[in-house]
Coordinates of C-alpha atoms and ligand atoms in Angstrom, one line a residue:
A1 CA 12.9 -17.8 9.2
L2 CA 16.1 -16.0 8.3
T3 CA 17.4 -15.3 11.7
E4 CA 21.1 -15.3 10.9
D5 CA 23.8 -15.2 8.2
T6 CA 21.6 -13.3 5.7
I7 CA 22.6 -10.9 3.0
I8 CA 20.0 -8.4 1.9
I9 CA 20.6 -7.2 -1.6
V10 CA 18.9 -3.9 -2.5
L11 CA 18.7 -3.6 -6.3
G12 CA 18.1 0.0 -7.3
A13 CA 20.0 1.2 -4.3
S14 CA 20.2 4.8 -5.6
G15 CA 16.6 5.1 -6.7
D16 CA 13.6 6.9 -5.1
L17 CA 12.1 3.9 -3.4
A18 CA 15.4 2.8 -1.8
K19 CA 15.9 6.3 -0.6
K20 CA 12.5 7.0 0.8
K21 CA 11.4 3.6 2.1
T22 CA 13.9 0.6 1.8
Y23 CA 16.9 2.1 3.6
P24 CA 15.0 3.9 6.3
A25 CA 13.1 0.7 7.0
L26 CA 16.3 -1.4 7.1
F27 CA 18.0 1.0 9.4
G28 CA 14.9 1.2 11.6
L29 CA 14.9 -2.6 11.9
Y30 CA 18.6 -2.7 12.6
R31 CA 18.3 0.1 15.2
Q32 CA 15.7 -2.0 17.0
G33 CA 17.9 -5.1 16.8
L34 CA 15.4 -6.9 14.5
L35 CA 17.6 -7.8 11.5
P36 CA 19.2 -11.3 11.4
K37 CA 22.4 -11.9 13.3
G38 CA 25.4 -11.2 11.1
V39 CA 23.2 -9.5 8.5
K40 CA 25.0 -7.7 5.6
I41 CA 23.4 -5.3 3.2
V42 CA 24.6 -5.0 -0.4
G43 CA 23.4 -2.1 -2.5
Y44 CA 23.4 -2.6 -6.2
A45 CA 22.7 0.0 -9.0
R46 CA 24.1 1.4 -12.2
T47 CA 25.7 4.5 -10.6
K48 CA 29.4 4.0 -10.1
M49 CA 30.5 4.8 -6.6
D50 CA 32.8 3.5 -3.9
D51 CA 31.6 2.4 -0.4
A52 CA 32.5 5.7 1.1
E53 CA 30.2 7.5 -1.4
Y54 CA 27.5 4.9 -0.9
H55 CA 27.7 5.4 2.9
K56 CA 27.2 9.1 2.4
R57 CA 24.1 8.4 0.3
I58 CA 22.7 6.1 2.9
T59 CA 23.3 8.7 5.6
S60 CA 21.4 11.2 3.5
Y61 CA 18.4 8.9 3.2
L62 CA 18.0 8.7 7.0
K63 CA 16.2 11.3 9.0
N64 CA 16.3 12.1 12.7
I65 CA 19.6 10.6 13.6
D66 CA 20.1 12.7 16.7
S67 CA 20.9 10.8 19.7
D68 CA 24.4 9.3 20.4
E69 CA 22.8 5.8 20.2
D70 CA 21.4 6.6 16.8
K71 CA 24.7 7.9 15.6
A72 CA 26.6 4.9 16.9
A73 CA 24.0 2.5 15.3
L74 CA 24.4 4.4 12.0
E75 CA 28.2 3.8 12.1
E76 CA 27.7 0.1 12.6
F77 CA 25.0 0.0 9.9
K78 CA 27.5 1.5 7.5
K79 CA 30.0 -1.1 8.3
L80 CA 27.7 -3.9 7.4
S81 CA 26.6 -2.1 4.2
S82 CA 28.6 -2.3 0.9
Y83 CA 28.0 -1.4 -2.7
V84 CA 28.4 -3.0 -6.1
A85 CA 27.8 -1.1 -9.4
G86 CA 26.4 -2.9 -12.4
G87 CA 23.9 -3.1 -15.1
Y88 CA 20.5 -4.8 -15.1
E89 CA 20.6 -6.6 -18.4
D90 CA 23.9 -8.6 -18.5
D91 CA 25.2 -11.7 -16.8
A92 CA 28.7 -10.3 -16.3
S93 CA 27.4 -7.6 -13.9
F94 CA 25.5 -10.1 -11.9
Q95 CA 28.5 -12.5 -11.8
N96 CA 30.4 -9.6 -10.4
L97 CA 27.8 -9.0 -7.8
N98 CA 28.0 -12.7 -6.9
K99 CA 31.7 -12.5 -6.2
S100 CA 30.9 -9.9 -3.5
L101 CA 28.1 -12.1 -2.1
E102 CA 30.4 -15.1 -2.0
A103 CA 33.1 -13.1 -0.3
I104 CA 30.6 -12.2 2.4
E105 CA 29.4 -15.8 2.6
S106 CA 33.0 -17.0 3.3
T107 CA 33.1 -14.8 6.4
Y108 CA 30.2 -16.7 8.0
E109 CA 31.1 -19.6 10.2
S110 CA 28.4 -21.7 8.7
G111 CA 29.8 -20.9 5.2
V112 CA 26.2 -20.4 4.0
A113 CA 24.4 -17.1 3.4
H114 CA 20.7 -16.8 2.9
R115 CA 19.8 -14.2 0.3
L116 CA 16.9 -11.7 0.3
F117 CA 16.8 -9.8 -2.9
Y118 CA 14.8 -6.5 -2.8
L119 CA 13.9 -5.2 -6.2
A120 CA 13.5 -1.4 -5.8
L121 CA 13.5 -1.0 -9.5
P122 CA 11.5 0.4 -12.4
P123 CA 9.1 -2.1 -14.0
S124 CA 11.0 -2.1 -17.2
V125 CA 13.8 -4.1 -15.7
F126 CA 11.9 -6.5 -13.3
I127 CA 11.9 -9.4 -15.7
P128 CA 15.6 -9.3 -16.8
V129 CA 16.8 -8.7 -13.2
A130 CA 14.7 -11.5 -11.7
H131 CA 16.1 -13.8 -14.4
H132 CA 19.8 -12.7 -14.0
L133 CA 19.5 -13.1 -10.2
K134 CA 18.3 -16.6 -10.6
V135 CA 21.0 -17.6 -13.0
N136 CA 23.9 -15.9 -11.3
N137 CA 23.0 -15.1 -7.7
Y138 CA 20.8 -17.8 -6.4
S139 CA 22.2 -19.7 -3.5
R140 CA 22.1 -23.4 -3.9
R141 CA 22.6 -24.0 -0.2
G142 CA 20.9 -21.2 1.5
I143 CA 17.3 -19.8 1.4
N144 CA 16.5 -17.3 -1.4
R145 CA 13.7 -14.8 -1.3
I146 CA 12.7 -12.0 -3.6
I147 CA 10.7 -8.9 -2.8
V148 CA 9.0 -7.0 -5.6
E149 CA 6.8 -4.0 -5.7
K150 CA 4.0 -2.5 -7.9
P151 CA 3.4 -1.7 -10.7
F152 CA 2.5 -5.4 -11.4
G153 CA 1.6 -4.7 -15.0
K154 CA -0.9 -2.1 -16.4
D155 CA -3.9 -4.4 -16.9
L156 CA -4.9 -8.0 -16.6
Q157 CA -3.0 -9.2 -19.6
S158 CA 0.3 -7.4 -18.9
C159 CA 0.0 -8.5 -15.2
R160 CA -0.3 -12.1 -16.3
E161 CA 2.7 -11.7 -18.6
L162 CA 4.8 -10.2 -15.9
L163 CA 3.8 -12.8 -13.3
G164 CA 4.4 -15.6 -15.8
A165 CA 7.9 -14.3 -16.6
L166 CA 8.8 -14.0 -12.9
K167 CA 7.5 -17.4 -12.1
E168 CA 9.9 -19.0 -14.6
N169 CA 12.6 -18.3 -12.1
W170 CA 11.0 -17.8 -8.7
T171 CA 8.4 -19.9 -6.9
E172 CA 5.3 -18.3 -5.2
D173 CA 6.9 -19.3 -1.9
E174 CA 10.1 -17.4 -2.6
T175 CA 8.2 -14.3 -3.9
F176 CA 7.0 -11.5 -1.7
R177 CA 4.9 -8.9 -3.5
I178 CA 4.6 -5.7 -1.5
D179 CA 1.5 -3.6 -1.2
H180 CA 2.7 -1.4 1.6
Y181 CA -0.8 -0.6 2.8
L182 CA -0.9 -4.1 4.1
G183 CA 2.0 -3.2 6.4
K184 CA 0.2 -0.2 8.0
E185 CA -0.8 -0.6 11.6
M186 CA -4.5 0.4 11.2
V187 CA -4.9 -1.9 8.1
K188 CA -3.5 -4.8 10.1
N189 CA -5.9 -3.8 12.9
I190 CA -9.0 -4.4 10.8
L191 CA -8.9 -8.2 11.2
V192 CA -8.6 -7.8 14.9
L193 CA -11.4 -5.2 15.2
R194 CA -13.7 -7.3 13.1
F195 CA -13.0 -10.8 14.4
A196 CA -12.1 -10.2 18.0
N197 CA -15.2 -8.2 18.8
V198 CA -18.7 -9.6 18.9
A199 CA -20.1 -6.0 18.9
M200 CA -18.4 -5.2 15.6
G201 CA -19.0 -8.6 13.9
A202 CA -22.7 -8.4 14.6
A203 CA -23.1 -5.1 12.8
W204 CA -20.8 -5.9 9.9
D205 CA -23.2 -6.5 7.0
K206 CA -25.9 -5.1 4.7
N207 CA -28.5 -5.2 7.5
S208 CA -26.7 -2.5 9.5
I209 CA -24.4 -0.7 7.1
S210 CA -25.6 1.8 4.5
N211 CA -22.4 2.7 2.7
V212 CA -18.7 2.6 3.1
Q213 CA -16.1 5.1 1.8
I214 CA -12.4 4.3 1.6
T215 CA -10.6 7.6 1.0
F216 CA -7.0 8.5 0.2
K217 CA -6.0 12.2 0.1
E218 CA -2.6 13.7 -0.6
P219 CA -1.8 17.4 -0.4
F220 CA 0.8 17.4 -3.1
G221 CA 0.8 16.8 -6.9
T222 CA 3.0 14.7 -9.1
E223 CA 6.0 17.1 -8.5
G224 CA 8.7 15.5 -10.6
R225 CA 7.1 12.0 -10.8
G226 CA 4.9 13.1 -13.7
G227 CA 6.6 10.8 -16.1
Y228 CA 5.7 7.7 -14.1
F229 CA 2.3 9.0 -13.0
D230 CA 1.0 10.0 -16.4
E231 CA 1.5 6.4 -17.7
F232 CA -0.3 5.0 -14.7
G233 CA -2.9 7.4 -13.3
I234 CA -4.5 7.5 -9.9
I235 CA -6.5 4.3 -10.4
R236 CA -3.4 2.2 -10.9
D237 CA -1.4 4.2 -8.4
I238 CA -3.8 3.9 -5.5
L239 CA -7.2 2.4 -6.1
Q240 CA -6.5 -0.9 -7.8
N241 CA -3.9 -1.9 -5.2
H242 CA -3.9 0.1 -1.9
L243 CA -7.6 0.8 -1.5
L244 CA -8.7 -2.5 -2.9
Q245 CA -6.5 -4.3 -0.4
V246 CA -8.2 -2.3 2.4
L247 CA -11.6 -3.2 0.9
S248 CA -10.8 -6.9 0.9
V249 CA -9.8 -7.1 4.5
L250 CA -12.8 -5.0 5.5
T251 CA -15.2 -7.3 3.7
M252 CA -13.7 -10.8 3.6
E253 CA -15.3 -13.6 5.6
R254 CA -13.7 -14.9 8.8
P255 CA -10.6 -16.9 7.9
V256 CA -10.3 -20.4 9.4
S257 CA -6.9 -19.3 10.8
F258 CA -4.4 -16.5 10.7
S259 CA -2.3 -18.5 8.2
A260 CA -1.3 -16.6 5.1
E261 CA -3.2 -19.0 2.8
D262 CA -6.4 -19.0 4.9
I263 CA -6.4 -15.2 4.9
R264 CA -5.6 -14.8 1.3
D265 CA -8.2 -17.4 0.3
E266 CA -10.9 -15.3 1.9
K267 CA -9.6 -12.1 0.3
V268 CA -9.7 -13.7 -3.1
K269 CA -13.2 -15.1 -2.5
V270 CA -14.7 -11.7 -1.7
L271 CA -12.8 -9.9 -4.6
R272 CA -14.3 -12.5 -7.0
A273 CA -17.7 -11.4 -6.0
I274 CA -17.1 -7.9 -7.3
P275 CA -18.0 -7.2 -11.0
P276 CA -15.9 -4.8 -13.1
I277 CA -16.4 -1.2 -12.3
E278 CA -18.8 0.8 -14.5
A279 CA -17.9 4.0 -16.2
S280 CA -21.3 5.5 -15.2
E281 CA -20.3 5.0 -11.5
T282 CA -16.9 6.7 -11.8
L283 CA -16.0 10.3 -11.3
L284 CA -12.6 11.4 -12.7
G285 CA -10.7 14.7 -11.9
Q286 CA -7.4 16.4 -12.8
Y287 CA -6.0 19.2 -10.7
V288 CA -5.5 22.7 -12.2
A289 CA -3.3 25.5 -11.0
A290 CA -4.6 27.3 -7.9
N291 CA -3.3 28.8 -4.6
G292 CA 0.0 29.6 -6.2
K293 CA 0.5 25.9 -7.1
P294 CA 0.9 24.5 -10.6
G295 CA -1.7 22.4 -12.3
Y296 CA -1.0 18.8 -13.4
L297 CA -0.5 19.9 -17.0
D298 CA 2.1 22.5 -15.9
D299 CA 4.4 19.7 -14.8
D300 CA 7.1 19.5 -17.6
T301 CA 7.2 15.7 -17.3
V302 CA 3.5 15.5 -18.3
P303 CA 2.2 15.7 -22.0
H304 CA 0.5 19.1 -22.4
N305 CA -2.8 17.5 -23.4
S306 CA -2.9 14.6 -21.0
V307 CA -6.3 13.4 -19.8
C308 CA -4.8 11.3 -17.1
P309 CA -6.9 11.4 -13.9
T310 CA -5.2 12.6 -10.7
F311 CA -8.5 12.0 -8.8
A312 CA -11.0 9.2 -9.0
A313 CA -14.1 8.2 -7.1
T314 CA -15.8 4.9 -8.0
T315 CA -18.3 2.6 -6.5
L316 CA -17.9 -1.2 -6.1
W317 CA -20.5 -3.7 -5.3
I318 CA -20.1 -7.1 -3.7
H319 CA -22.5 -9.8 -4.8
N320 CA -22.6 -12.0 -1.8
P321 CA -25.2 -12.5 1.0
R322 CA -23.3 -10.3 3.4
W323 CA -22.8 -7.3 1.2
E324 CA -25.5 -7.3 -1.5
G325 CA -26.6 -3.7 -2.1
V326 CA -24.0 -1.9 0.0
P327 CA -22.0 0.6 -2.1
F328 CA -18.3 0.7 -1.4
I329 CA -17.0 4.1 -2.6
L330 CA -13.2 4.2 -3.3
K331 CA -11.8 7.7 -3.7
A332 CA -8.3 9.0 -4.1
G333 CA -6.7 12.2 -5.2
K334 CA -3.5 14.1 -5.4
A335 CA -3.1 17.8 -4.8
L336 CA -6.0 18.0 -2.3
N337 CA -6.5 20.0 0.8
E338 CA -5.1 17.6 3.3
A339 CA -3.2 14.3 3.9
K340 CA -5.6 11.7 5.0
V341 CA -6.4 8.0 4.5
E342 CA -9.5 6.6 6.2
V343 CA -12.3 4.1 6.1
R344 CA -15.7 5.6 6.9
I345 CA -18.5 3.0 7.5
Q346 CA -21.9 4.7 7.7
F347 CA -24.6 2.7 9.4
K348 CA -28.3 2.8 8.5
D349 CA -30.8 5.2 10.0
V350 CA -32.2 4.2 13.3
T351 CA -35.9 3.3 13.3
Q352 CA -37.7 6.6 13.2
G353 CA -40.4 7.6 15.6
I354 CA -39.2 8.7 19.0
F355 CA -36.2 10.6 17.5
K356 CA -36.3 12.9 14.5
D357 CA -33.4 13.9 12.3
I358 CA -31.0 11.9 14.3
S359 CA -27.4 11.4 13.0
R360 CA -26.3 8.1 11.7
N361 CA -23.6 6.0 13.5
E362 CA -20.3 6.1 11.7
L363 CA -17.3 4.0 12.4
V364 CA -14.1 5.7 11.2
L365 CA -10.8 3.9 10.9
R366 CA -8.2 6.6 10.4
I367 CA -5.2 4.9 8.7
Q368 CA -3.1 8.1 8.6
P369 CA -2.0 10.5 9.9
S370 CA -2.6 9.9 13.6
E371 CA -4.1 6.4 13.7
A372 CA -7.5 6.3 15.3
V373 CA -10.7 4.3 15.5
Y374 CA -13.8 6.4 16.4
L375 CA -17.4 5.7 16.5
K376 CA -19.9 8.4 16.0
L377 CA -22.9 7.7 18.2
N378 CA -25.8 9.5 19.8
A379 CA -26.0 10.0 23.6
K380 CA -28.4 11.8 25.8
T381 CA -27.5 15.5 26.3
P382 CA -26.5 15.7 29.9
G383 CA -29.1 17.5 31.9
L384 CA -32.8 17.3 32.6
K385 CA -34.1 17.2 29.1
T386 CA -34.0 14.0 27.0
R387 CA -32.3 15.0 23.7
A388 CA -30.0 13.0 21.6
L389 CA -26.6 14.5 21.1
P390 CA -24.2 13.3 18.4
T391 CA -20.9 12.5 20.0
E392 CA -17.9 10.1 19.7
M393 CA -16.2 7.2 21.3
D394 CA -12.7 7.9 20.4
L395 CA -9.7 5.6 20.3
T396 CA -6.9 7.8 19.2
Y397 CA -3.6 5.9 19.3
K398 CA -1.4 8.8 20.4
R399 CA -3.5 9.2 23.5
R400 CA -4.4 5.6 24.3
F401 CA -1.1 3.9 23.3
A402 CA 1.1 6.9 24.0
D403 CA 4.1 4.6 24.8
S404 CA 3.9 2.4 21.8
K405 CA 5.9 3.0 18.7
I406 CA 3.9 2.4 15.6
P407 CA 6.1 0.5 13.1
E408 CA 6.6 1.9 9.6
A409 CA 4.8 -0.3 7.0
Y410 CA 8.0 -1.2 5.3
E411 CA 9.7 -2.2 8.6
A412 CA 6.8 -4.6 9.3
L413 CA 6.9 -6.0 5.8
I414 CA 10.6 -6.6 5.5
L415 CA 10.5 -8.3 8.8
D416 CA 7.7 -10.5 7.6
A417 CA 9.6 -11.4 4.5
L418 CA 12.6 -12.4 6.6
K419 CA 10.3 -14.6 8.7
G420 CA 8.8 -16.1 5.6
D421 CA 5.3 -14.9 6.5
H422 CA 3.2 -14.2 3.4
S423 CA 0.0 -13.0 5.2
N424 CA 0.6 -9.4 4.3
F425 CA 1.9 -9.9 0.8
V426 CA -0.2 -10.1 -2.4
R427 CA -0.7 -13.5 -3.8
D428 CA -0.8 -14.1 -7.6
D429 CA -4.5 -14.8 -7.8
E430 CA -5.3 -11.7 -5.8
L431 CA -3.6 -9.6 -8.5
D432 CA -5.4 -11.4 -11.2
V433 CA -8.9 -10.7 -9.7
A434 CA -7.9 -7.1 -8.8
W435 CA -7.0 -6.5 -12.4
K436 CA -10.3 -8.1 -13.6
I437 CA -12.2 -5.5 -11.6
F438 CA -10.3 -2.5 -12.9
T439 CA -9.1 -3.4 -16.5
P440 CA -12.3 -2.4 -18.4
I441 CA -12.6 1.0 -16.7
L442 CA -8.8 1.6 -17.3
H443 CA -9.2 0.7 -21.0
W444 CA -12.2 3.1 -21.2
I445 CA -10.2 5.9 -19.6
E446 CA -7.4 5.3 -22.1
G447 CA -9.8 5.6 -25.0
K448 CA -9.4 2.0 -26.1
N449 CA -13.1 1.7 -26.8
G450 CA -13.9 5.2 -28.1
P451 CA -12.9 8.8 -27.2
A452 CA -11.1 9.1 -23.9
P453 CA -13.2 10.8 -21.2
K454 CA -12.0 14.1 -20.0
P455 CA -11.5 14.4 -16.3
V456 CA -13.2 17.4 -14.6
G457 CA -10.8 20.1 -13.3
Y458 CA -10.4 20.7 -9.5
P459 CA -8.2 23.4 -7.9
Y460 CA -4.9 22.4 -6.4
G461 CA -5.4 22.3 -2.6
S462 CA -9.2 21.8 -2.8
R463 CA -11.4 18.9 -1.6
G464 CA -11.6 17.6 -5.1
P465 CA -14.1 17.9 -8.0
K466 CA -17.2 19.9 -6.9
E467 CA -19.3 17.0 -8.2
L468 CA -18.0 14.8 -5.4
D469 CA -20.6 15.6 -2.7
A470 CA -23.4 14.8 -5.0
F471 CA -21.6 11.6 -6.0
V472 CA -21.4 10.2 -2.5
E473 CA -24.9 11.3 -1.7
K474 CA -26.2 9.4 -4.7
Y475 CA -24.9 6.2 -2.9
G476 CA -26.7 7.0 0.2
Y477 CA -24.1 8.9 2.2
K478 CA -25.7 11.3 4.6
R479 CA -23.7 14.1 6.0
S480 CA -24.0 14.2 9.8
D481 CA -23.6 17.2 12.2
A482 CA -21.3 15.5 14.7
A483 CA -17.9 16.9 15.0
Ligands
BG6_1 C1 2.6 4.8 -3.6 C2 2.1 5.7 -4.7 O1 2.3 3.5 -3.8 O2 1.9 5.2 -2.4 C3 2.4 7.2 -4.4 O3 2.8 5.3 -5.9 C4 1.8 7.5 -3.1 O4 1.8 8.0 -5.4 C5 2.1 6.5 -2.0 O5 2.2 8.8 -2.8 C6 1.4 6.8 -0.7 O6 1.9 6.0 0.3 P1 1.7 6.5 1.8 O7 2.3 5.4 2.6 O8 2.5 7.8 2.0 O9 0.2 6.7 2.0

């Protein structure tokens, strides 16, 4: 584990990811005293600026610095943060970066600095940067690690090419591929819920479960990110990575241990039992102007005739003895009516006879906002009559764990990378099998095998395409009356 004398180098320090996620997480960890002793943070990007300007930027990235303690911590955080400007494609720039790293290293008593490289960069420069870092900035004496983020290619072939190129310089052990959903508290909770509870484990299969929905909803559109989004679409942005990761932890077999390899072996095994998605089992949508908000095609950064889906619902099947016949519906959309990510497991009908029209049990894991686990069940209506009343057992974190701070996903993951724990990072073979599931449908959507399908329109701020209710009902989902 990197517990001391570590330099964290953030490449792409002036970009969107660094601003929204990397720096807030680094400061959050620092504030809690969780970064290595003697840590230094070096920002690197093309923009020319001095340390003072860089410190101003960092400050602007951080929210809610109100208390005196926060303000004092921010001043210290600035002192350990410095900046180097340089390009992404030439050795000279990286040699210049290395001079700064060596200067920091010489201030450590041990004379050795470990290096954690965080690539908060656009995919077009992943490969040259990973290469230049290895050639110019790799510590021969300390430990080196590299963090990378999606997109990991656009389909199976491009992913293999990207991975292959990165592997020329960085071993699997040194590489930490982020899917930030794996850092979310409720996603991490799934393994505990499943494997630390007999009551859950016993009902976790095709005998008890009718259908499962994994849903991602965002209340805003592409707003300014249209250029990136139009090239990728909602399936690559959310389903192929975030929702598929949630699916794999929900459905994997019990790992032999909590070690990274045991966990990831089981994830890969279950993903390999999923055949490629069918076009006939997929519903695509694109938002149109409504409620005073612009449509997707009104975004200037989007081609005016784009058929890129901003909403997708699709059904996956797992061909193994536990899950045969259970539909797993993944759905995700931008510009919807609310912000919500949840897993909804709907159980089968109770044997009919003594009760009529009784609601099904549902177990809901609300990943965000407001983490919760709740189980919809039927209880006797209090009183003299025997009638079943749909109600809930509710574990809302804010109430039950009022005193606990829920860590940000990126805080948890950066800490894991410092510790060298790969459990919540994506292994190369996981990516390979994930792309196998999604590549055919993506090629179909892009018109590689015929005319590209046209997504159905849905109003900005709505629940999604009007066809959605019929879509989930087709897979056996029954709406219940419970609150
Ligand atoms: C990113 C996507 O990976 O996840 C974004 O590229 C999306 O489009 C984001 O908004 C959602 O993350 P979170 O943590 O806000 O649910």
